[in-house]
Coordinates of C-alpha atoms and ligand atoms in Angstrom, one line a residue:
X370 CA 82.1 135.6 79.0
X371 CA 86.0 135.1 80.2
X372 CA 86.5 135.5 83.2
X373 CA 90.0 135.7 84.6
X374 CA 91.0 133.9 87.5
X375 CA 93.6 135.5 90.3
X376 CA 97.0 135.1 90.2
X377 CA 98.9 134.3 93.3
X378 CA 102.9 133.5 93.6
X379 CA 104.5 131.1 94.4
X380 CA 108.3 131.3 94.5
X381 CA 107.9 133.4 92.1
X382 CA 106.3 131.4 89.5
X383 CA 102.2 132.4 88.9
X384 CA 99.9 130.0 90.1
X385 CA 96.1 130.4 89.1
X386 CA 93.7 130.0 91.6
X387 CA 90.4 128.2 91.1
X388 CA 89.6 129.5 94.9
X389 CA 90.3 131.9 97.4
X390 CA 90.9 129.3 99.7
X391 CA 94.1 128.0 98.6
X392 CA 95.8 130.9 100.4
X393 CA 94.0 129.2 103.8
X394 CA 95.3 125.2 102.3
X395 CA 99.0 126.4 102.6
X396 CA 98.6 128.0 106.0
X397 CA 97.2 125.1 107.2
X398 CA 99.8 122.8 105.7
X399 CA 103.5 124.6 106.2
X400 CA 103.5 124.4 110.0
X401 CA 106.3 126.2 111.9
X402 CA 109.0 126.4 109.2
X403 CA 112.2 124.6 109.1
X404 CA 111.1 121.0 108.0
X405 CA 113.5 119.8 106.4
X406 CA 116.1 120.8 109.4
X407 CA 113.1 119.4 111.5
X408 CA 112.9 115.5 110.4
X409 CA 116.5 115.5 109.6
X410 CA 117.0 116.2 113.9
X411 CA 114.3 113.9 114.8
X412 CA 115.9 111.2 112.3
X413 CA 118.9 111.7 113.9
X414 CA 118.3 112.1 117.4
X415 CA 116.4 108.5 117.1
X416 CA 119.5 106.8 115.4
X417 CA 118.2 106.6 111.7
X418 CA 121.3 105.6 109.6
X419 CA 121.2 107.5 106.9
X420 CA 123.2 105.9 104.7
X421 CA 121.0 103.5 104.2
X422 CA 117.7 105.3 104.7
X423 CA 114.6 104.0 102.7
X424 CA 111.2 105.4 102.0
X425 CA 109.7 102.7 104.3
X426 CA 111.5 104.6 107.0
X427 CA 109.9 108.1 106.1
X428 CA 106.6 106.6 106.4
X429 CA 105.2 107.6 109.0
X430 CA 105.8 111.0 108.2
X431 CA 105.4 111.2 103.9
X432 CA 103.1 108.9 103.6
X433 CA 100.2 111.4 104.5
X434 CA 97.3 110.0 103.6
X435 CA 94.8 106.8 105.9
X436 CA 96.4 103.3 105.3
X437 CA 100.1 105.1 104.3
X438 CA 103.0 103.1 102.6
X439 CA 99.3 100.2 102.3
X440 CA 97.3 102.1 100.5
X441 CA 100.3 103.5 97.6
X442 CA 101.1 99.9 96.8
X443 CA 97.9 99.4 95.8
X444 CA 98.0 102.6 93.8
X445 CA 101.2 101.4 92.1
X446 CA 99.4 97.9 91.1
X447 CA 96.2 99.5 89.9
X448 CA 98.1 101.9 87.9
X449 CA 100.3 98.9 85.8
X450 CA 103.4 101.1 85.7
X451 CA 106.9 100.2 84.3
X452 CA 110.3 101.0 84.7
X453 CA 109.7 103.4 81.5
X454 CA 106.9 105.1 82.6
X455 CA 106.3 108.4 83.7
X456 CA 104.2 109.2 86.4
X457 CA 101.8 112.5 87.7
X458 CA 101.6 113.0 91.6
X459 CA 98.9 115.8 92.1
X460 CA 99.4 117.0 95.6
X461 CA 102.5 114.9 96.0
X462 CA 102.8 116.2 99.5
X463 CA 106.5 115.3 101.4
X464 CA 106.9 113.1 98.3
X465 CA 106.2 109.5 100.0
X466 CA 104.1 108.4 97.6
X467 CA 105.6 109.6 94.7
X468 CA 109.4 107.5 96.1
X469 CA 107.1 104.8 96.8
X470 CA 106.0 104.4 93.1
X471 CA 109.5 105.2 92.2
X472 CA 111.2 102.3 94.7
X473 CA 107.8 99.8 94.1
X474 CA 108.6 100.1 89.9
X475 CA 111.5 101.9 88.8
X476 CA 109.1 104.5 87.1
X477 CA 109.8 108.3 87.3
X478 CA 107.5 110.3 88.7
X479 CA 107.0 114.3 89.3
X480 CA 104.9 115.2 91.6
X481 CA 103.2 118.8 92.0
X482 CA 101.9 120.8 95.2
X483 CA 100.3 124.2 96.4
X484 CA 102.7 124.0 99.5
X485 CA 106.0 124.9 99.3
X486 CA 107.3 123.6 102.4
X487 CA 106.7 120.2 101.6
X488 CA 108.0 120.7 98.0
X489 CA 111.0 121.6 99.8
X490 CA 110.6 118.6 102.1
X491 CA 110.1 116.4 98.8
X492 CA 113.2 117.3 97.2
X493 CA 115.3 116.5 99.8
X494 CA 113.9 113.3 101.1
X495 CA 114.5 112.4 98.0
X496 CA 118.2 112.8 97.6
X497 CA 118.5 111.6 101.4
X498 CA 116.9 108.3 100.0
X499 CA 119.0 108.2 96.6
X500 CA 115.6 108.8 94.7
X501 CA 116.2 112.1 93.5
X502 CA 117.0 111.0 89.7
X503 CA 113.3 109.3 89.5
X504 CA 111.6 112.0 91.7
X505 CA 111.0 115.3 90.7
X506 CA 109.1 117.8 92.6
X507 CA 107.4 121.6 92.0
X508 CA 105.3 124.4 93.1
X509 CA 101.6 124.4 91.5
X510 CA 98.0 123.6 91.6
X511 CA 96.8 120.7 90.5
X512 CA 94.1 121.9 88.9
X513 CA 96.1 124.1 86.5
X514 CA 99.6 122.5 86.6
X515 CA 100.8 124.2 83.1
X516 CA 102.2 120.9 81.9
X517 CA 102.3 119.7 78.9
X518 CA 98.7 118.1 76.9
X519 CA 99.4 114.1 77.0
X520 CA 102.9 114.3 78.8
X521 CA 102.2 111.3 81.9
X522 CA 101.6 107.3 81.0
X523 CA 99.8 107.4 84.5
X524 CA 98.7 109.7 86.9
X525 CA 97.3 110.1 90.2
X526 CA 96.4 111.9 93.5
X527 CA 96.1 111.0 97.3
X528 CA 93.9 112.6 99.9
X529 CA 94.0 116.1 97.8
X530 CA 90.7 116.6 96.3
X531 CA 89.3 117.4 100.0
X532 CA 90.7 120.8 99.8
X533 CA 89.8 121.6 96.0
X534 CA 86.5 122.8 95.3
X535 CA 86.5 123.1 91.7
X536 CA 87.1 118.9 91.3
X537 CA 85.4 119.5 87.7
X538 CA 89.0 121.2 86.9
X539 CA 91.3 118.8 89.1
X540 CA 90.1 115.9 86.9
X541 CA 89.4 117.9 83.3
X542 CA 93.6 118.8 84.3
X543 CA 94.7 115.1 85.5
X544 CA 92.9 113.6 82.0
X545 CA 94.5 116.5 80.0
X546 CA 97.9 115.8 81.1
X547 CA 97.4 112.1 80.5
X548 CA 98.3 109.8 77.3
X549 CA 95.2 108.4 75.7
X550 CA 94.7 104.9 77.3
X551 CA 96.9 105.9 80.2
X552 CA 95.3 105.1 83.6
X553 CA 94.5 107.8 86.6
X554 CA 93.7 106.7 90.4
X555 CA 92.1 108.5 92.7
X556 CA 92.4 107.9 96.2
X557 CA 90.7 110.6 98.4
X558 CA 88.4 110.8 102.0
X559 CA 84.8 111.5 100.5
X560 CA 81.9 112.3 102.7
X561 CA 79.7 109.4 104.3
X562 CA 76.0 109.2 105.0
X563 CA 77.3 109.2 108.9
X564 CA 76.6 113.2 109.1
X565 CA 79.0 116.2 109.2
X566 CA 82.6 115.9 109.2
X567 CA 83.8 116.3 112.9
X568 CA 86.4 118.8 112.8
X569 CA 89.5 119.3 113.0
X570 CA 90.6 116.5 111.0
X571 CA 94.5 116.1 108.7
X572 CA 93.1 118.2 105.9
X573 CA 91.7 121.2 107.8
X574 CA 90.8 122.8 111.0
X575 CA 87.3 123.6 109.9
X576 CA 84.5 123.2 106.7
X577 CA 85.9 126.6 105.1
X578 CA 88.7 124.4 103.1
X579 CA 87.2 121.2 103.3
X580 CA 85.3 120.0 100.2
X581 CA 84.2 116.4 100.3
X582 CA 82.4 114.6 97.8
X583 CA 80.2 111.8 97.7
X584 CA 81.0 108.7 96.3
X585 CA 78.0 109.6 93.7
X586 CA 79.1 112.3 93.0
X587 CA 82.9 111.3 92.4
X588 CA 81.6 108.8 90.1
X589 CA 79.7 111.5 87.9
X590 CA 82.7 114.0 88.1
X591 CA 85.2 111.5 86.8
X592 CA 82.5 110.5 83.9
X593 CA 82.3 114.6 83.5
X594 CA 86.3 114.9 82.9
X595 CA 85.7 112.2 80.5
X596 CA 87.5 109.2 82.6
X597 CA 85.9 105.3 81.8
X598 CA 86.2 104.4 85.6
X599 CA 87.6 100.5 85.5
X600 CA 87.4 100.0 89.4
X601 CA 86.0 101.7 92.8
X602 CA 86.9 99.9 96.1
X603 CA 85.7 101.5 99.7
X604 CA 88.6 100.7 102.0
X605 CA 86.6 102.5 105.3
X606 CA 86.2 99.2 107.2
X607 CA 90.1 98.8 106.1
X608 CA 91.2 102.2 106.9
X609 CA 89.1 102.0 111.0
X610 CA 91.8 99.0 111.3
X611 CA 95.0 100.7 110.3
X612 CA 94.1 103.5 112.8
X613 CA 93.4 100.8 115.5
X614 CA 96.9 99.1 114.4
X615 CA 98.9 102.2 114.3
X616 CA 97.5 103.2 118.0
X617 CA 98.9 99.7 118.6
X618 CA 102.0 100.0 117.3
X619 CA 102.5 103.4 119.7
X620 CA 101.3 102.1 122.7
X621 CA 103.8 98.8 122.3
X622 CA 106.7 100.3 120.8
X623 CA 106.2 103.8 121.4
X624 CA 105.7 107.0 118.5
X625 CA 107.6 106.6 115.4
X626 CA 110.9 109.0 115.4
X627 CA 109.0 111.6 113.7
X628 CA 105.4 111.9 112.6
X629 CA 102.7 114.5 110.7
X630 CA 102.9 115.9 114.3
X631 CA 106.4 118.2 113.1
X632 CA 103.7 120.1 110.5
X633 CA 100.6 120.1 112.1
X634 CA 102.1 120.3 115.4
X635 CA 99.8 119.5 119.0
X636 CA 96.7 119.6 117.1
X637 CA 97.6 116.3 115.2
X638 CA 96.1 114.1 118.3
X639 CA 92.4 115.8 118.2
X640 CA 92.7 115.2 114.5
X641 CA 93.4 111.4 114.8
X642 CA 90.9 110.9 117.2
X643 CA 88.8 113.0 115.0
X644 CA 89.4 111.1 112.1
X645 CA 88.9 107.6 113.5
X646 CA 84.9 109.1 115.0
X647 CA 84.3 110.1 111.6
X648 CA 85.4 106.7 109.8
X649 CA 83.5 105.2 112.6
X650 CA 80.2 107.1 112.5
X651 CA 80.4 107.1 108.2
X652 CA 80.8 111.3 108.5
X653 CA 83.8 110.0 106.3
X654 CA 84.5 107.2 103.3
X655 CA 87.9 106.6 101.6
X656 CA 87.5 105.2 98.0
X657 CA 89.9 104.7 95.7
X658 CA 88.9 104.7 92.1
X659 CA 91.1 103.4 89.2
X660 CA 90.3 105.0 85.2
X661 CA 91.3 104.7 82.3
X662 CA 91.7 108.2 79.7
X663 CA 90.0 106.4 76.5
X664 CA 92.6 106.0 73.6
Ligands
LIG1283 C1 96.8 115.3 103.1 S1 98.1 115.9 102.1 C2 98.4 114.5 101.0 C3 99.8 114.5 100.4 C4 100.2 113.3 99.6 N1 99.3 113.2 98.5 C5 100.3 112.1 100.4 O1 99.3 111.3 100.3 O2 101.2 111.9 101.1 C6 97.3 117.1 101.0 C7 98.2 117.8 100.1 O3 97.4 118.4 99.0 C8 98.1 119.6 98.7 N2 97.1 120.4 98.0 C9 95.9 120.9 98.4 N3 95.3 121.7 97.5 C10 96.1 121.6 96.4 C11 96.1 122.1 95.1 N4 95.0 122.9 94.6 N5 97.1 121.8 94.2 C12 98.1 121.1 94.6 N6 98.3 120.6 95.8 C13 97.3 120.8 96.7 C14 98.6 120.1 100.0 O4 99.6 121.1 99.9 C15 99.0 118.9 100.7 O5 100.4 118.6 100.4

């Protein structure tokens, strides 16, 4: 039987959703409005000079995933780019990532999220950091991007798959879109043997958009989509320190000029705390794991 799956718009192009909940993932994302007017104010107001503004700078703000700016240059060595490749960023988020790739190895990259704010965000970071020519940013689901078969020499996505349920479609899409032989990494918070997720936490407030797997199960999905995996490394140990440095860093030289607060606004403190119980008590894992589309 085929059954049709709903359409929902976004800036007016169609996106087709795997889940009801994606409407709930972009609530919980956009925050107050105005984000680009937002950092560009707190940048200012704490003396940035923006002529010579790098994506190191914007870290602490686009780098939204445990172990930031860290844990993307290990993403750009496992993925072996050049300056000729051309890159995938599902759920590219603010775009740190993606510039990181972009500064890291002279590769292009275009990255692709449900939330338009931070598409928005993206695009102009981007030009603010004289990456816009190797950056590229749109509206869309990563499990149905509507790109082209074979189109990316590498690919990958970063603290994302949390909010998808249907990860058979996420990584069927990210080995589509890839060349044969081209690699994939996927870095993402998977669920421990600690217990229940202690909410609310940086993805969501509560289980109803939350969808961790384990790291079993990651391995079988990834053999589902059809992925050899080459590489899985658990960073959790890793990732309880760069909290415990970070809350360092704030307590010596005070918060960085602007932070994941200015989108998820007074609730981002419960969430850290949240996040470093859960790391602690195992209720969370973060993996990365490096593949390989078979050529
Ligand atoms: C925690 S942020 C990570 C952003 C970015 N990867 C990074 O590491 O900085 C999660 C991102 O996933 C995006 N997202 C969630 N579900 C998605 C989907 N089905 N398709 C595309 N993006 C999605 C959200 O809009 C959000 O930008």
């Amino acid at each position: 039987m085929n059954v049709s799956r709903p359409v929902r718009f976004v800036d007016g192009a169609a996106v087709r959703c795997h889940d009801v909940a994606m409407d709930d993932v972009v609530d919980f994302y956009r925050g107050p409005g105005q984000l680009v007017a937002a950092i560009d104010a707190a940048l200012t107001g704490a003396g940035v000079d923006r002529d010579s503004l790098r994506p190191a700078d914007l870290a602490s703000v686009d780098e939204f995933h445990i172990r930031g700016r860290a844990a993307t240059t290990e993403i750009a060595e496992a993925l072996r780019l050049s300056p000729d490749s051309h890159v995938l960023d599902l759920g590219s988020g603010l775009g740190g990532p993606a510039r990181t790739l972009a500064e890291l190895t002279g590769c292009t990259v275009t990255g692709v999220d449900l939330t338009p704010d931070f598409v928005e965000v993206a695009t102009a970071l981007s030009e603010w950091t004289g990456l816009g020519d190797r950056t590229h940013f749109r509206v869309g689901d990563a499990t149905a991007t509507g790109l082209q078969d074979a189109a990316f020499d590498a690919a990958f996505t970063v603290h994302v798959a949390m909010n998808i349920s249907d990860k058979p479609a996420l990584y069927a899409e990210a080995l589509r879109v890839l060349r044969p032989g081209g690699r994939f990494v996927a870095y993402d918070v998977l669920q421990g043997e600690g217990g229940d997720v202690r909410y609310p936490v940086p993805w969501a407030d509560d289980a109803s958009t939350s969808f961790l797997a384990t790291p079993p199960e990651m391995r079988d999905l990834l053999a589902a989509a059809g992925f050899e995996v080459v590489a899985e490394v658990d960073s959790s140990d890793e990732s309880l320190a760069w909290f415990r440095e970070v809350r360092a860093r704030v307590e010596r030289d005070g918060p960085p000029p602007v932070s994941f607060g200015a989108f998820l606004g007074e609730r981002f403190g419960q969430m850290a705390v949240n996040q470093v119980t859960n790391l602690a008590e195992r209720r969370i894992r973060t993996v990365m794991f490096t593949c390989v589309r078979p050529g």
